[in-house]
Amino acid sequence: MELRQLTYFIEVAKREHVTKAAEDLHVAQSAISRQISLLESELGVTLFFVKGET
């Protein structure tokens, strides 16, 4: 687990939107998605669900 992953997770959670978090953090959306995916794999849980999906 890296501090960057936690920072990205917190920013996405606050904004409820990956694109907005990426803009505010000045990083690519794909970088945020990748780091959150790695964090989910490490923790063994899904951290975010897409609205409308079950």
Backbone as JSON, one array per atom type, in Angstrom:
{
  "sequence": "MELRQLTYFIEVAKREHVTKAAEDLHVAQSAISRQISLLESELGVTLFFVKGET",
  "N": [[0.85, -1.17, 0.0], [0.57, 2.16, -0.87], [1.2, 5.62, -0.15], [0.39, 7.34, -2.18], [-1.65, 5.87, -3.42], [-3.59, 5.85, -1.41], [-4.07, 8.59, -1.2], [-5.16, 9.15, -3.74], [-7.44, 7.53, -3.58], [-8.87, 8.81, -1.48], [-9.35, 11.34, -2.62], [-10.96, 10.71, -4.85], [-13.13, 9.58, -3.53], [-14.07, 11.81, -2.07], [-14.9, 13.53, -4.14], [-16.53, 11.92, -5.6], [-16.09, 11.18, -8.2], [-13.97, 10.15, -10.7], [-12.73, 11.54, -12.82], [-12.92, 14.27, -12.07], [-11.37, 14.22, -9.75], [-8.9, 13.54, -10.86], [-8.37, 15.8, -12.42], [-8.14, 17.76, -10.4], [-5.94, 16.79, -9.01], [-4.04, 16.91, -10.9], [-3.22, 14.77, -12.55], [-3.28, 11.94, -14.8], [-6.41, 10.42, -15.59], [-6.34, 7.69, -16.0], [-4.12, 6.96, -14.48], [-5.01, 7.3, -11.87], [-7.11, 5.44, -11.82], [-5.67, 3.08, -12.22], [-3.99, 2.97, -9.91], [-5.91, 2.79, -7.89], [-7.07, 0.39, -8.57], [-4.89, -1.33, -8.11], [-4.69, -0.99, -5.34], [-7.17, -2.04, -4.53], [-6.76, -4.71, -5.29], [-4.67, -5.41, -3.58], [-5.89, -5.13, -1.08], [-8.02, -6.84, -1.37], [-10.68, -6.22, -1.81], [-13.53, -4.52, -3.29], [-13.45, -1.15, -3.8], [-14.92, 0.94, -4.89], [-18.1, 1.31, -6.43], [-19.85, 1.38, -9.48], [-22.42, 3.6, -10.16], [-25.67, 2.33, -10.5], [-24.87, -0.22, -11.11], [-24.86, -3.6, -9.94]],
  "CA": [[0.0, 0.0, 0.0], [1.36, 3.38, -1.0], [0.52, 6.86, 0.21], [-0.25, 7.85, -3.39], [-2.9, 5.14, -3.61], [-4.56, 6.34, -0.42], [-4.41, 9.97, -1.58], [-6.08, 9.07, -4.88], [-8.7, 6.99, -3.08], [-9.56, 9.85, -0.71], [-9.82, 12.39, -3.53], [-12.09, 10.18, -5.63], [-14.26, 9.43, -2.6], [-14.6, 13.14, -1.77], [-15.53, 14.13, -5.32], [-17.43, 10.93, -6.19], [-15.88, 11.23, -9.65], [-12.54, 9.95, -10.99], [-12.24, 12.6, -13.7], [-12.75, 15.49, -11.28], [-10.21, 14.01, -8.88], [-7.71, 13.59, -11.71], [-8.14, 17.21, -12.77], [-7.69, 18.47, -9.2], [-4.63, 16.27, -8.63], [-3.15, 17.13, -12.05], [-2.71, 13.49, -13.05], [-4.18, 11.3, -15.76], [-7.47, 9.6, -15.01], [-5.89, 6.29, -16.04], [-3.19, 6.75, -13.36], [-5.83, 7.14, -10.67], [-7.81, 4.16, -11.94], [-4.69, 2.0, -12.04], [-3.57, 2.91, -8.52], [-7.03, 2.3, -7.08], [-7.17, -1.03, -8.89], [-3.82, -2.01, -7.36], [-5.07, -0.95, -3.93], [-8.24, -3.02, -4.36], [-6.15, -6.05, -5.36], [-3.9, -5.64, -2.36], [-6.81, -5.26, 0.05], [-8.97, -7.92, -1.63], [-12.04, -5.69, -1.78], [-13.89, -3.49, -4.24], [-13.6, 0.09, -3.04], [-15.94, 1.78, -5.51], [-19.07, 0.68, -7.3], [-20.41, 2.3, -10.46], [-23.85, 3.78, -9.91], [-26.52, 1.56, -11.39], [-24.4, -1.6, -11.19], [-25.06, -4.37, -8.72]],
  "C": [[0.9, 1.24, 0.0], [0.52, 4.61, -0.63], [-0.22, 7.44, -0.99], [-1.6, 7.17, -3.63], [-3.98, 5.64, -2.65], [-5.0, 7.77, -0.75], [-5.41, 9.97, -2.73], [-7.44, 8.55, -4.43], [-9.51, 8.07, -2.35], [-10.13, 10.92, -1.64], [-11.0, 11.93, -4.37], [-13.31, 10.05, -4.74], [-14.89, 10.79, -2.29], [-15.41, 13.71, -2.93], [-16.57, 13.23, -5.96], [-17.31, 10.91, -7.71], [-14.38, 11.15, -9.93], [-11.99, 11.1, -11.83], [-11.99, 13.89, -12.94], [-11.54, 15.38, -10.35], [-8.92, 14.12, -9.67], [-7.37, 15.03, -12.08], [-7.57, 17.98, -11.57], [-6.28, 18.05, -8.77], [-3.58, 16.47, -9.73], [-2.44, 15.85, -12.48], [-3.71, 12.92, -14.04], [-5.21, 10.45, -15.03], [-7.03, 8.13, -14.97], [-4.93, 5.97, -14.89], [-3.96, 6.53, -12.07], [-6.53, 5.78, -10.69], [-6.87, 3.0, -11.67], [-4.28, 1.86, -10.57], [-4.68, 2.41, -7.61], [-7.24, 0.81, -7.33], [-6.11, -1.84, -8.14], [-4.15, -2.07, -5.87], [-6.17, -1.97, -3.65], [-7.69, -4.44, -4.37], [-5.41, -6.38, -4.08], [-4.8, -5.88, -1.15], [-7.8, -6.41, -0.12], [-10.42, -7.5, -1.56], [-12.26, -4.72, -2.93], [-14.16, -2.22, -3.46], [-14.69, 1.0, -3.59], [-16.84, 0.94, -6.39], [-19.6, 1.75, -8.25], [-21.91, 2.38, -10.2], [-24.66, 3.01, -10.96], [-26.08, 0.12, -11.55], [-24.68, -2.3, -9.86], [-23.95, -5.35, -8.52]]
}
